[in-house]
């Protein structure tokens, strides 16, 4: 259901509820990224199906590649009808974008709107994601092993990707068959859920006279 329905269920429930409120997903383009790959992944993550919870809502770009990457990427987005809301550095590089506010980075657009921010490092990207994200799905585009590991270990999300679109967060894509939902909680299920996550266990033990000593 929608965010307001989920919040009402959580508020009134007498038992724990597995849920996710929003899907504010990020793709971070690292300074060691293959920029051609980054362009394809970012476009797919935003445009392929913008109204779903695993679509990219914010794009982060390392300052060292921003001048090379942003003009072409934003041009491609605009040709697809995407409205860009960028930080001051983004607007300095590409003037024809709206200046983003803090609230823009906390908004799940579910539409052809994208917030963009230029960051100083992979650590800054991780900090931004953990602050503004919703622990759903986030991706780094990089060929650097160290930056990859910093991102994978630092981002506190159910699904963290390297060189792939966030659009893959889906029970069917994960080989689970029918999906029940996607959890951003940590107990007991996290990420895409199928029937297995809704079951409990019963142990049946057959013996032949064993006793415990």
C-alpha positions as YAML, in Angstrom:
chain: A
units: angstrom
residues:
- id: 1
  name: UNK
  ca: [0.00, 0.00, 0.00]
- id: 2
  name: UNK
  ca: [0.91, 3.69, 0.02]
- id: 3
  name: UNK
  ca: [3.00, 5.40, 2.69]
- id: 4
  name: UNK
  ca: [0.01, 6.81, 4.62]
- id: 5
  name: UNK
  ca: [-1.69, 3.39, 4.79]
- id: 6
  name: UNK
  ca: [1.49, 1.68, 5.96]
- id: 7
  name: UNK
  ca: [2.03, 4.31, 8.67]
- id: 8
  name: UNK
  ca: [-1.55, 3.88, 9.88]
- id: 9
  name: UNK
  ca: [-1.11, 0.10, 10.10]
- id: 10
  name: UNK
  ca: [2.15, 0.50, 12.05]
- id: 11
  name: UNK
  ca: [0.54, 3.08, 14.35]
- id: 12
  name: UNK
  ca: [-2.48, 0.94, 15.21]
- id: 13
  name: UNK
  ca: [-0.97, -2.56, 15.12]
- id: 14
  name: UNK
  ca: [-0.41, -4.49, 18.35]
- id: 15
  name: UNK
  ca: [2.23, -6.69, 16.73]
- id: 16
  name: UNK
  ca: [5.49, -5.87, 14.89]
- id: 17
  name: UNK
  ca: [5.00, -4.91, 11.25]
- id: 18
  name: UNK
  ca: [7.43, -5.59, 8.38]
- id: 19
  name: UNK
  ca: [7.34, -2.64, 6.01]
- id: 20
  name: UNK
  ca: [9.02, 0.06, 4.00]
- id: 21
  name: UNK
  ca: [7.62, 3.58, 3.97]
- id: 22
  name: UNK
  ca: [9.52, 5.05, 1.02]
- id: 23
  name: UNK
  ca: [12.03, 4.07, -1.63]
- id: 24
  name: UNK
  ca: [14.45, 6.98, -1.87]
- id: 25
  name: UNK
  ca: [17.11, 5.15, -3.86]
- id: 26
  name: UNK
  ca: [20.49, 6.57, -4.91]
- id: 27
  name: UNK
  ca: [23.08, 5.91, -7.57]
- id: 28
  name: UNK
  ca: [26.56, 7.27, -6.78]
- id: 29
  name: UNK
  ca: [28.92, 7.85, -9.73]
- id: 30
  name: UNK
  ca: [32.41, 7.48, -8.29]
- id: 31
  name: UNK
  ca: [35.57, 9.17, -9.59]
- id: 32
  name: UNK
  ca: [36.71, 5.71, -10.73]
- id: 33
  name: UNK
  ca: [33.49, 5.01, -12.63]
- id: 34
  name: UNK
  ca: [33.23, 3.90, -16.24]
- id: 35
  name: UNK
  ca: [31.18, 6.94, -17.29]
- id: 36
  name: UNK
  ca: [29.55, 5.21, -20.27]
- id: 37
  name: UNK
  ca: [28.35, 2.46, -17.94]
- id: 38
  name: UNK
  ca: [27.27, 5.05, -15.37]
- id: 39
  name: UNK
  ca: [25.15, 6.89, -17.95]
- id: 40
  name: UNK
  ca: [23.31, 3.71, -18.95]
- id: 41
  name: UNK
  ca: [22.72, 2.62, -15.36]
- id: 42
  name: UNK
  ca: [21.54, 6.03, -14.15]
- id: 43
  name: UNK
  ca: [19.19, 6.40, -17.10]
- id: 44
  name: UNK
  ca: [17.71, 2.96, -16.52]
- id: 45
  name: UNK
  ca: [17.37, 3.49, -12.78]
- id: 46
  name: UNK
  ca: [15.38, 6.71, -13.26]
- id: 47
  name: UNK
  ca: [13.54, 6.45, -16.56]
- id: 48
  name: UNK
  ca: [12.74, 2.77, -17.18]
- id: 49
  name: UNK
  ca: [9.86, 2.85, -14.67]
- id: 50
  name: UNK
  ca: [9.93, 5.99, -12.50]
- id: 51
  name: UNK
  ca: [6.78, 5.28, -10.46]
- id: 52
  name: UNK
  ca: [8.13, 2.33, -8.46]
- id: 53
  name: UNK
  ca: [9.94, 2.09, -5.13]
- id: 54
  name: UNK
  ca: [13.25, 0.85, -6.60]
- id: 55
  name: UNK
  ca: [13.66, 3.70, -9.08]
- id: 56
  name: UNK
  ca: [16.51, 6.17, -8.50]
- id: 57
  name: UNK
  ca: [15.33, 9.38, -6.82]
- id: 58
  name: UNK
  ca: [18.76, 10.97, -6.18]
- id: 59
  name: UNK
  ca: [21.97, 10.83, -8.23]
- id: 60
  name: UNK
  ca: [25.28, 11.59, -6.53]
- id: 61
  name: UNK
  ca: [28.38, 12.40, -8.58]
- id: 62
  name: UNK
  ca: [32.01, 12.72, -7.46]
- id: 63
  name: UNK
  ca: [33.39, 16.24, -7.96]
- id: 64
  name: UNK
  ca: [36.31, 14.99, -10.08]
- id: 65
  name: UNK
  ca: [34.05, 13.59, -12.81]
- id: 66
  name: UNK
  ca: [31.09, 15.96, -12.48]
- id: 67
  name: UNK
  ca: [32.17, 18.33, -15.28]
- id: 68
  name: UNK
  ca: [32.67, 15.41, -17.68]
- id: 69
  name: UNK
  ca: [29.59, 13.46, -16.66]
- id: 70
  name: UNK
  ca: [26.78, 15.83, -15.77]
- id: 71
  name: UNK
  ca: [26.26, 17.84, -19.01]
- id: 72
  name: UNK
  ca: [25.69, 14.77, -21.19]
- id: 73
  name: UNK
  ca: [23.77, 12.87, -18.54]
- id: 74
  name: UNK
  ca: [21.42, 15.76, -17.77]
- id: 75
  name: UNK
  ca: [20.89, 16.37, -21.51]
- id: 76
  name: UNK
  ca: [19.81, 12.74, -21.91]
- id: 77
  name: UNK
  ca: [17.52, 12.99, -18.88]
- id: 78
  name: UNK
  ca: [15.91, 16.18, -20.17]
- id: 79
  name: UNK
  ca: [15.30, 14.59, -23.57]
- id: 80
  name: UNK
  ca: [13.38, 11.89, -21.69]
- id: 81
  name: UNK
  ca: [11.31, 14.51, -19.86]
- id: 82
  name: UNK
  ca: [13.12, 14.36, -16.50]
- id: 83
  name: UNK
  ca: [13.10, 17.50, -14.35]
- id: 84
  name: UNK
  ca: [16.46, 18.03, -12.60]
- id: 85
  name: UNK
  ca: [16.86, 19.63, -9.18]
- id: 86
  name: UNK
  ca: [20.56, 20.02, -8.43]
- id: 87
  name: UNK
  ca: [22.91, 21.37, -5.78]
- id: 88
  name: UNK
  ca: [24.80, 24.64, -6.29]
- id: 89
  name: UNK
  ca: [27.72, 22.82, -7.97]
- id: 90
  name: UNK
  ca: [25.37, 20.96, -10.31]
- id: 91
  name: UNK
  ca: [23.73, 24.26, -11.27]
- id: 92
  name: UNK
  ca: [27.15, 25.81, -11.84]
- id: 93
  name: UNK
  ca: [28.02, 23.03, -14.30]
- id: 94
  name: UNK
  ca: [24.59, 22.89, -15.96]
- id: 95
  name: UNK
  ca: [22.79, 26.20, -15.50]
- id: 96
  name: UNK
  ca: [19.39, 25.09, -16.79]
- id: 97
  name: UNK
  ca: [18.45, 23.07, -13.69]
- id: 98
  name: UNK
  ca: [16.40, 23.99, -10.64]
- id: 99
  name: UNK
  ca: [18.30, 24.61, -7.41]
- id: 100
  name: UNK
  ca: [17.58, 21.78, -5.01]
- id: 101
  name: UNK
  ca: [16.43, 22.23, -1.42]
- id: 102
  name: UNK
  ca: [17.00, 19.81, 1.46]
- id: 103
  name: UNK
  ca: [13.43, 18.56, 1.15]
- id: 104
  name: UNK
  ca: [14.11, 17.49, -2.44]
- id: 105
  name: UNK
  ca: [16.67, 14.96, -1.22]
- id: 106
  name: UNK
  ca: [14.09, 13.55, 1.19]
- id: 107
  name: UNK
  ca: [11.35, 13.20, -1.43]
- id: 108
  name: UNK
  ca: [10.29, 10.00, -3.14]
- id: 109
  name: UNK
  ca: [9.22, 11.49, -6.45]
- id: 110
  name: UNK
  ca: [7.71, 8.41, -8.12]
- id: 111
  name: UNK
  ca: [7.85, 10.59, -11.21]
- id: 112
  name: UNK
  ca: [10.27, 11.95, -13.81]
- id: 113
  name: UNK
  ca: [11.96, 14.25, -11.28]
- id: 114
  name: UNK
  ca: [15.51, 13.71, -10.05]
- id: 115
  name: UNK
  ca: [17.60, 15.37, -7.36]
- id: 116
  name: UNK
  ca: [21.33, 15.61, -8.08]
- id: 117
  name: UNK
  ca: [24.26, 16.36, -5.78]
- id: 118
  name: UNK
  ca: [28.01, 16.66, -6.35]
- id: 119
  name: UNK
  ca: [30.00, 15.11, -3.48]
- id: 120
  name: UNK
  ca: [33.66, 15.21, -2.47]
- id: 121
  name: UNK
  ca: [34.27, 11.51, -1.80]
- id: 122
  name: UNK
  ca: [32.75, 8.05, -1.46]
- id: 123
  name: UNK
  ca: [32.56, 8.69, 2.30]
- id: 124
  name: UNK
  ca: [30.49, 11.83, 1.65]
- id: 125
  name: UNK
  ca: [28.21, 9.81, -0.63]
- id: 126
  name: UNK
  ca: [27.71, 7.18, 2.07]
- id: 127
  name: UNK
  ca: [26.96, 9.87, 4.66]
- id: 128
  name: UNK
  ca: [24.42, 11.53, 2.36]
- id: 129
  name: UNK
  ca: [22.67, 8.24, 1.58]
- id: 130
  name: UNK
  ca: [22.44, 7.20, 5.23]
- id: 131
  name: UNK
  ca: [21.09, 10.65, 6.12]
- id: 132
  name: UNK
  ca: [18.60, 11.19, 3.28]
- id: 133
  name: UNK
  ca: [17.84, 7.65, 2.11]
- id: 134
  name: UNK
  ca: [15.26, 5.15, 3.31]
- id: 135
  name: UNK
  ca: [17.45, 2.01, 3.60]
- id: 136
  name: UNK
  ca: [15.94, 0.56, 0.43]
- id: 137
  name: UNK
  ca: [18.32, 0.26, -2.56]
- id: 138
  name: UNK
  ca: [21.49, 2.17, -3.42]
- id: 139
  name: UNK
  ca: [24.21, 1.67, -6.01]
- id: 140
  name: UNK
  ca: [27.83, 2.70, -6.62]
- id: 141
  name: UNK
  ca: [29.35, 2.86, -10.10]
- id: 142
  name: UNK
  ca: [33.08, 2.29, -9.72]
- id: 143
  name: UNK
  ca: [36.08, 0.24, -10.82]
- id: 144
  name: UNK
  ca: [37.92, 0.92, -7.55]
- id: 145
  name: UNK
  ca: [37.99, -1.97, -5.07]
- id: 146
  name: UNK
  ca: [38.57, 0.20, -2.01]
- id: 147
  name: UNK
  ca: [35.70, 2.58, -2.81]
- id: 148
  name: UNK
  ca: [33.43, -0.35, -3.59]
- id: 149
  name: UNK
  ca: [34.05, -1.88, -0.16]
- id: 150
  name: UNK
  ca: [33.61, 1.46, 1.65]
- id: 151
  name: UNK
  ca: [30.22, 1.82, -0.05]
- id: 152
  name: UNK
  ca: [29.07, -1.76, 0.47]
- id: 153
  name: UNK
  ca: [29.99, -1.77, 4.15]
- id: 154
  name: UNK
  ca: [28.96, 1.81, 4.90]
- id: 155
  name: UNK
  ca: [25.55, 2.15, 3.24]
- id: 156
  name: UNK
  ca: [22.85, 0.88, 5.62]
- id: 157
  name: UNK
  ca: [20.33, -0.32, 3.06]
- id: 158
  name: UNK
  ca: [18.54, -3.58, 2.36]
- id: 159
  name: UNK
  ca: [20.09, -3.83, -1.12]
- id: 160
  name: UNK
  ca: [23.44, -2.31, -2.05]
- id: 161
  name: UNK
  ca: [24.67, -2.64, -5.64]
- id: 162
  name: UNK
  ca: [27.98, -2.28, -7.47]
- id: 163
  name: UNK
  ca: [27.78, -1.33, -11.16]
- id: 164
  name: UNK
  ca: [24.09, -2.21, -11.51]
- id: 165
  name: UNK
  ca: [20.71, -0.49, -11.53]
- id: 166
  name: UNK
  ca: [18.61, -0.26, -8.36]
- id: 167
  name: UNK
  ca: [15.69, -1.47, -10.48]
- id: 168
  name: UNK
  ca: [16.74, -5.07, -9.78]
- id: 169
  name: UNK
  ca: [15.40, -4.95, -6.20]
- id: 170
  name: UNK
  ca: [12.48, -7.24, -6.82]
- id: 171
  name: UNK
  ca: [11.54, -10.69, -5.57]
- id: 172
  name: UNK
  ca: [11.11, -12.11, -9.07]
- id: 173
  name: UNK
  ca: [14.48, -10.71, -10.20]
- id: 174
  name: UNK
  ca: [16.07, -12.24, -7.09]
- id: 175
  name: UNK
  ca: [14.70, -15.67, -8.01]
- id: 176
  name: UNK
  ca: [12.11, -15.79, -5.22]
- id: 177
  name: UNK
  ca: [9.08, -16.21, -7.45]
- id: 178
  name: UNK
  ca: [6.10, -14.15, -6.32]
- id: 179
  name: UNK
  ca: [7.09, -11.20, -4.15]
- id: 180
  name: UNK
  ca: [5.22, -10.38, -0.94]
- id: 181
  name: UNK
  ca: [6.96, -7.04, -0.48]
- id: 182
  name: UNK
  ca: [10.26, -5.29, 0.22]
- id: 183
  name: UNK
  ca: [11.35, -4.75, 3.81]
- id: 184
  name: UNK
  ca: [13.66, -1.96, 4.97]
- id: 185
  name: UNK
  ca: [13.54, -3.29, 8.54]
- id: 186
  name: UNK
  ca: [16.30, -5.52, 9.91]
- id: 187
  name: UNK
  ca: [14.32, -8.13, 11.84]
- id: 188
  name: UNK
  ca: [13.50, -10.64, 10.74]
- id: 189
  name: UNK
  ca: [13.27, -10.08, 6.99]
- id: 190
  name: UNK
  ca: [15.12, -7.45, 4.95]
- id: 191
  name: UNK
  ca: [14.92, -6.65, 1.25]
- id: 192
  name: UNK
  ca: [12.63, -8.50, -1.18]
- id: 193
  name: UNK
  ca: [10.42, -11.03, 0.61]
- id: 194
  name: UNK
  ca: [8.69, -14.17, -0.61]
- id: 195
  name: UNK
  ca: [6.63, -16.85, 1.15]
- id: 196
  name: UNK
  ca: [9.66, -18.20, 3.02]
- id: 197
  name: UNK
  ca: [9.96, -14.96, 5.01]
- id: 198
  name: UNK
  ca: [6.36, -15.36, 6.23]
- id: 199
  name: UNK
  ca: [6.83, -18.86, 7.59]
- id: 200
  name: UNK
  ca: [7.98, -20.16, 10.96]
- id: 201
  name: UNK
  ca: [9.57, -23.49, 11.92]
- id: 202
  name: UNK
  ca: [8.53, -26.67, 13.65]
- id: 203
  name: UNK
  ca: [11.14, -29.35, 14.33]
- id: 204
  name: UNK
  ca: [10.09, -33.03, 14.30]
- id: 205
  name: UNK
  ca: [12.78, -35.29, 15.78]
- id: 206
  name: UNK
  ca: [12.81, -39.08, 15.39]
- id: 207
  name: UNK
  ca: [14.85, -40.99, 17.96]
- id: 208
  name: UNK
  ca: [15.75, -44.54, 18.86]
- id: 209
  name: UNK
  ca: [16.25, -44.22, 22.60]
- id: 210
  name: UNK
  ca: [18.76, -41.33, 22.74]
- id: 211
  name: UNK
  ca: [19.15, -39.52, 26.07]
- id: 212
  name: UNK
  ca: [21.16, -36.45, 26.89]
- id: 213
  name: UNK
  ca: [24.15, -36.83, 29.23]
...
